[in-house]
């Protein structure tokens, strides 16, 4: 840990943009200030990161930027920190003003609050667990052959007891069949699982895992060797395919975007790439053709509850944003592996437990892609066609949360559209099973010898802070319903008429998708009227209609993640309301998030509103999802809807062979033949 | 029309594959045979095409191919024709055996049946309409300035009268503001609309179009010039974007597919590309890694009903497959415009009204694309990652149905997945409106001066003839529901357990999607058990949950397209049951399709079944959809689900910079700088 700060990075940075991510000099400054606040006390730092700027202060600044006016001074630059006093074990939250170098708030959090897991903690505990005599003793019972070892994935403990205030970690143990950096230990789960107190390092107990159709467990037995289902190309027995030919994306004139620090400009879009330890990638201040569209876009939370009721699996419920942080689980990406074409990478910084900056290289990538046709029309009378290709800009991060991978991308298009794409891949969480008894667990899919992947759900919440032609907006939904002659004053003798029925959300709260009514949500600005449609300018949200959490509403799983209850929540904007399940999710007992804020019932007509979209993937594993899972994709789309007077991509040049240089297969074959 | 047959095409072809599309020598043979059957009678040919081979005869043939056994003789090659006797005006259907050169069936269809519109008919009637004295008289009333002309789009008449047996065509008239091949006349719709009898060429009447909030109409008035909303780059006033840089796909070693006539092999897939006048692109006999997956895949029907209740718009309902034919509305594609990379084009043939072959060049394109990451896992302990890119094979056609475009593509992936992607683009059907009176039609969106785009739905039906490891299959659906301790024999004290509840469809009929229950449809083979999952091998269908037709169930629109009523229909296979709304849709009064066949309630357990999926797009236009619409996409996915024992794409080589040759933006900038 604690990699060197690159030399080219300026030691002090006089001026930041309010949306810039944290820099190493700021981390060092904060650490110094905090240490000075606790003379003689040893501190353990969990997080130091930028605190969101106060919105009312930042709006004049970004509006001046947008309209080309002289800039006022930026709003105060604030940082926050989560930290532990090692003397009292108190968990603290501090807020620091970088400009004044002052601690402006410092509070000790109640003892039932657990901060997120940090990297040093995770790695440190792994060692503590594996070196614990009781664990060593348990491993010995496996009587593993020479060269076969054991490793452990520390897991978020979850919650099943209102009164449990210890910081606990569940260690799932796996057999590593071969000394190879990509050996798939998830194929060989052990049947015992230590629980440690993360603060004291004490072993609380060893849980034994049920392997059959009920809750019963058995003592650790000698391992009966079975073959792991491997994914690494060195380890699989099938030869690799020989018939996949290279496909290269060339951009001889370079990419179509331009960069200035975190500022990106591309095809009428202008926005800032943000990064923090928790949400990872954040987009700020998106404008299209000089008009405001979104203030801030981020994945605010996700939770993954498992459907296996057997102890201790009933506690398996990760909040990958709140419990750990997408920013610290981001992959450091490699050229040519994760994207094609001309790639711009953005770096980030996190801290180690000493409060030192850790450089995270290439955690966000930015590139263009071709996505087929954007629009086409052929005049059938003469065959004359206009074809415009769908060039897109992709801003992507890939997060590894132990076994599993998420690929999150914001995809912008030339017609004002924004897509949030989630791809789930990686290795599913596995459990050991007795597979010699014709076992059929109704909540799990066998995926290899002695190993099964339990059913689970991925429940995401996207936080959309809109700015449709301004910062005060209104949320409505439109249903497509049969025309009612009496209401609309027109006969419909053949029963074919249908209309859009608009419902305005005037109070903060929630709303549901409705496939039968073709429900479409819109975020509009009632103060700006489109001259052609004669309606307020708007963006529509193509919500994902998906299953809610299946677990009982009395379960901790459901109570901790109330955001799952409705696909749409709308709140009145308040600073510090960022995360759908609340600020602290690790071992939380109930949500302190969007459900609470929505319950205020604030007036949200033509106000600064936040739109929260929950969508989910119920994942009952396929055998094909193991050992590593082909991506499962979900997409939420945001599209201008009466925002422009006409298609804003009419000015995109046509698709032409002179530019695209495609090859006719027959010609290529002929050429190859002549060589 | 009637383009030359290319010289290189063999004059007679001794042997066809049963799934090959029709060839010009077959068309000529059929025309000769049919003419000989009616000595002295003038015939007008509408269609000559291949009749689907009888499935029980073709299966032994393709199974011998698949398993490398000696081939038995192919099944009889059958063609069919729709034709008119010009003496009696009878509409006939003939079936011909090419091998024996015999007419094996010939029947006169009832007088209320209308065949599809053919190309010669459409073009011929356009001239008849524009040259009719009453139409010329009406155009004169517009008092158009010099250089401004009128054109017409013949439209499917639709149905509003059980007793109307004439073959009618509705002509929507438009002002052509400028003599340019891509002038957007759809921006300037006229308020009169002639109706002609297509058989006699007689003007039946002129419909006047309502332009306000009720059914009232006015006489044709002199045109008040307004600017058309243009899309052609020559005609728009905005300068084209200068900041879009070229993006070139290079495949230096050629494509990864191999071809043998209509046979395509790519990444474990093997299938045949079919083509007919009606469905256009059809995929046959898809196998993956030598195992049967699908017998036949096609878009079987689509209907587009409009939500404007005013006469004559209440009749606007196209069946673009059955009324016209996707094969004859296919674009002839151009290299570098519609796809990137190495492109293989397939041609097709249709007939003209004399029964002569017409060569349709480049109607189907085949190419590879990169679709991001297929799977990735990083071992967080050491940062070692396996990344495999998602190479796809796209088989695509683009259809122009008058004003509108559909891009239909089958997309195959390396992990056994198949996607059917529909993109809607082109120009929306428009109506004239009085826009100076604050008019707000609740079923239409103004899209320019004096022009509005009415609400409508696109309702598609995909016909899936599966062959999951064999030709007898069973359809089931699985719902994810809370575990019931009493039923599953296991306690669930924390209320977190959930299971998949399977419902087997044992009788032909229909079924519905269910978002709340996370319903997944599967097509499985109960005779083949997966050794790992210990369940029957299966493919799952990721159905699109969408709104049904909004029109009243008593409306002709709904009665003609009963397939809209349920997203899933399952029938027992019978030859000749191909089209969801029935064989003849033009001016049909009721469906004769899948609803009737499903109503037989056949036993479908472990039988030769057909799975029909209806999905829809409710399209309430945006101003941004005009003058030409950014694509709106819908996708249906088919994925192996317990078909393989593990991820079948593990053997795909890793994504590597050495192969992919991506460029770091900073390096490119530095290089450009040094030049």
mmCIF file of C-alpha atoms in Angstrom, chain A residues 192-304:
data_model
loop_
_atom_site.group_PDB
_atom_site.id
_atom_site.type_symbol
_atom_site.label_atom_id
_atom_site.label_comp_id
_atom_site.label_asym_id
_atom_site.label_seq_id
_atom_site.Cartn_x
_atom_site.Cartn_y
_atom_site.Cartn_z
ATOM 1 C CA UNK A 192 -16.048 -23.315 8.148
ATOM 2 C CA UNK A 193 -16.108 -19.571 8.439
ATOM 3 C CA UNK A 194 -14.374 -17.622 11.233
ATOM 4 C CA UNK A 195 -15.896 -14.422 12.599
ATOM 5 C CA UNK A 196 -13.487 -11.797 13.943
ATOM 6 C CA UNK A 197 -13.872 -8.574 15.840
ATOM 7 C CA UNK A 198 -12.263 -6.078 13.485
ATOM 8 C CA UNK A 199 -11.311 -3.635 16.215
ATOM 9 C CA UNK A 200 -9.663 -6.117 18.575
ATOM 10 C CA UNK A 201 -8.626 -8.833 16.139
ATOM 11 C CA UNK A 202 -10.251 -11.405 18.433
ATOM 12 C CA UNK A 203 -11.824 -14.533 17.046
ATOM 13 C CA UNK A 204 -15.497 -14.317 18.033
ATOM 14 C CA UNK A 205 -16.407 -17.825 16.807
ATOM 15 C CA UNK A 206 -16.139 -20.175 13.908
ATOM 16 C CA UNK A 207 -19.360 -20.634 11.962
ATOM 17 C CA UNK A 208 -19.814 -24.011 10.325
ATOM 18 C CA UNK A 209 -21.589 -23.855 6.997
ATOM 19 C CA UNK A 210 -24.614 -25.973 6.171
ATOM 20 C CA UNK A 211 -24.034 -28.074 3.055
ATOM 21 C CA UNK A 212 -27.408 -29.762 2.724
ATOM 22 C CA UNK A 213 -31.102 -29.008 2.630
ATOM 23 C CA UNK A 214 -31.389 -27.691 6.188
ATOM 24 C CA UNK A 215 -29.489 -25.700 8.783
ATOM 25 C CA UNK A 216 -27.419 -28.620 10.087
ATOM 26 C CA UNK A 217 -23.666 -28.489 9.925
ATOM 27 C CA UNK A 218 -20.831 -30.927 10.469
ATOM 28 C CA UNK A 219 -17.315 -30.646 11.813
ATOM 29 C CA UNK A 220 -14.541 -29.908 9.393
ATOM 30 C CA UNK A 221 -13.617 -33.069 7.516
ATOM 31 C CA UNK A 222 -10.521 -33.957 5.516
ATOM 32 C CA UNK A 223 -10.813 -32.490 2.058
ATOM 33 C CA UNK A 224 -11.915 -34.910 -0.658
ATOM 34 C CA UNK A 225 -9.991 -33.566 -3.617
ATOM 35 C CA UNK A 226 -12.100 -32.400 -6.569
ATOM 36 C CA UNK A 227 -11.052 -30.414 -9.572
ATOM 37 C CA UNK A 228 -11.595 -26.680 -9.416
ATOM 38 C CA UNK A 229 -13.487 -25.094 -12.294
ATOM 39 C CA UNK A 230 -10.813 -22.737 -13.556
ATOM 40 C CA UNK A 231 -11.088 -19.636 -15.752
ATOM 41 C CA UNK A 232 -7.440 -18.618 -16.197
ATOM 42 C CA UNK A 233 -6.235 -19.496 -19.663
ATOM 43 C CA UNK A 234 -3.155 -21.161 -18.201
ATOM 44 C CA UNK A 235 -5.332 -23.478 -16.173
ATOM 45 C CA UNK A 236 -8.203 -24.473 -18.431
ATOM 46 C CA UNK A 237 -7.846 -27.664 -20.371
ATOM 47 C CA UNK A 238 -9.667 -26.596 -23.541
ATOM 48 C CA UNK A 239 -7.349 -25.056 -26.118
ATOM 49 C CA UNK A 240 -8.072 -21.396 -26.854
ATOM 50 C CA UNK A 241 -10.099 -20.541 -29.934
ATOM 51 C CA UNK A 242 -7.914 -20.018 -32.958
ATOM 52 C CA UNK A 243 -10.521 -18.367 -35.151
ATOM 53 C CA UNK A 244 -10.899 -14.977 -33.483
ATOM 54 C CA UNK A 245 -9.224 -12.396 -35.705
ATOM 55 C CA UNK A 246 -8.039 -8.993 -34.445
ATOM 56 C CA UNK A 247 -10.458 -6.079 -34.513
ATOM 57 C CA UNK A 248 -8.688 -2.751 -34.185
ATOM 58 C CA UNK A 249 -10.252 0.652 -33.669
ATOM 59 C CA UNK A 250 -8.175 3.369 -35.277
ATOM 60 C CA UNK A 251 -8.666 7.087 -34.842
ATOM 61 C CA UNK A 252 -6.045 8.549 -37.157
ATOM 62 C CA UNK A 253 -6.994 12.132 -36.298
ATOM 63 C CA UNK A 254 -7.272 11.388 -32.579
ATOM 64 C CA UNK A 255 -10.367 11.361 -30.420
ATOM 65 C CA UNK A 256 -13.220 13.816 -30.863
ATOM 66 C CA UNK A 257 -13.077 14.980 -27.256
ATOM 67 C CA UNK A 258 -10.971 17.704 -25.702
ATOM 68 C CA UNK A 259 -9.715 17.803 -22.153
ATOM 69 C CA UNK A 260 -8.774 20.411 -19.604
ATOM 70 C CA UNK A 261 -8.059 18.743 -16.275
ATOM 71 C CA UNK A 262 -11.275 17.026 -15.280
ATOM 72 C CA UNK A 263 -13.274 18.997 -17.844
ATOM 73 C CA UNK A 264 -14.384 17.074 -20.934
ATOM 74 C CA UNK A 265 -15.931 18.545 -24.058
ATOM 75 C CA UNK A 266 -17.369 16.296 -26.736
ATOM 76 C CA UNK A 267 -20.054 16.732 -29.365
ATOM 77 C CA UNK A 268 -21.952 19.612 -27.694
ATOM 78 C CA UNK A 269 -21.505 18.010 -24.260
ATOM 79 C CA UNK A 270 -19.416 19.617 -21.538
ATOM 80 C CA UNK A 271 -18.995 18.029 -18.120
ATOM 81 C CA UNK A 272 -16.553 17.332 -15.307
ATOM 82 C CA UNK A 273 -15.306 13.922 -14.278
ATOM 83 C CA UNK A 274 -15.439 13.548 -10.518
ATOM 84 C CA UNK A 275 -14.092 10.768 -8.370
ATOM 85 C CA UNK A 276 -14.457 9.883 -4.725
ATOM 86 C CA UNK A 277 -13.693 6.873 -2.573
ATOM 87 C CA UNK A 278 -17.340 5.968 -2.184
ATOM 88 C CA UNK A 279 -19.196 6.410 -5.470
ATOM 89 C CA UNK A 280 -16.058 6.241 -7.596
ATOM 90 C CA UNK A 281 -17.026 7.930 -10.857
ATOM 91 C CA UNK A 282 -19.316 10.968 -10.602
ATOM 92 C CA UNK A 283 -20.297 13.282 -13.460
ATOM 93 C CA UNK A 284 -20.844 16.941 -12.678
ATOM 94 C CA UNK A 285 -22.364 19.917 -14.384
ATOM 95 C CA UNK A 286 -23.415 18.349 -17.671
ATOM 96 C CA UNK A 287 -24.428 20.851 -20.305
ATOM 97 C CA UNK A 288 -25.447 20.200 -23.901
ATOM 98 C CA UNK A 289 -25.005 22.953 -26.453
ATOM 99 C CA UNK A 290 -24.480 25.381 -23.590
ATOM 100 C CA UNK A 291 -27.716 24.434 -21.797
ATOM 101 C CA UNK A 292 -27.833 22.885 -18.336
ATOM 102 C CA UNK A 293 -28.954 19.267 -18.221
ATOM 103 C CA UNK A 294 -27.677 17.614 -15.023
ATOM 104 C CA UNK A 295 -25.954 18.977 -11.940
ATOM 105 C CA UNK A 296 -24.616 15.630 -10.701
ATOM 106 C CA UNK A 297 -24.949 11.966 -11.714
ATOM 107 C CA UNK A 298 -23.806 9.001 -9.663
ATOM 108 C CA UNK A 299 -24.563 5.492 -8.548
ATOM 109 C CA UNK A 300 -25.595 6.276 -5.005
ATOM 110 C CA UNK A 301 -25.895 2.782 -3.553
ATOM 111 C CA UNK A 302 -26.337 -0.860 -4.330
ATOM 112 C CA UNK A 303 -27.202 -3.836 -2.197
ATOM 113 C CA UNK A 304 -26.843 -7.539 -2.883
#
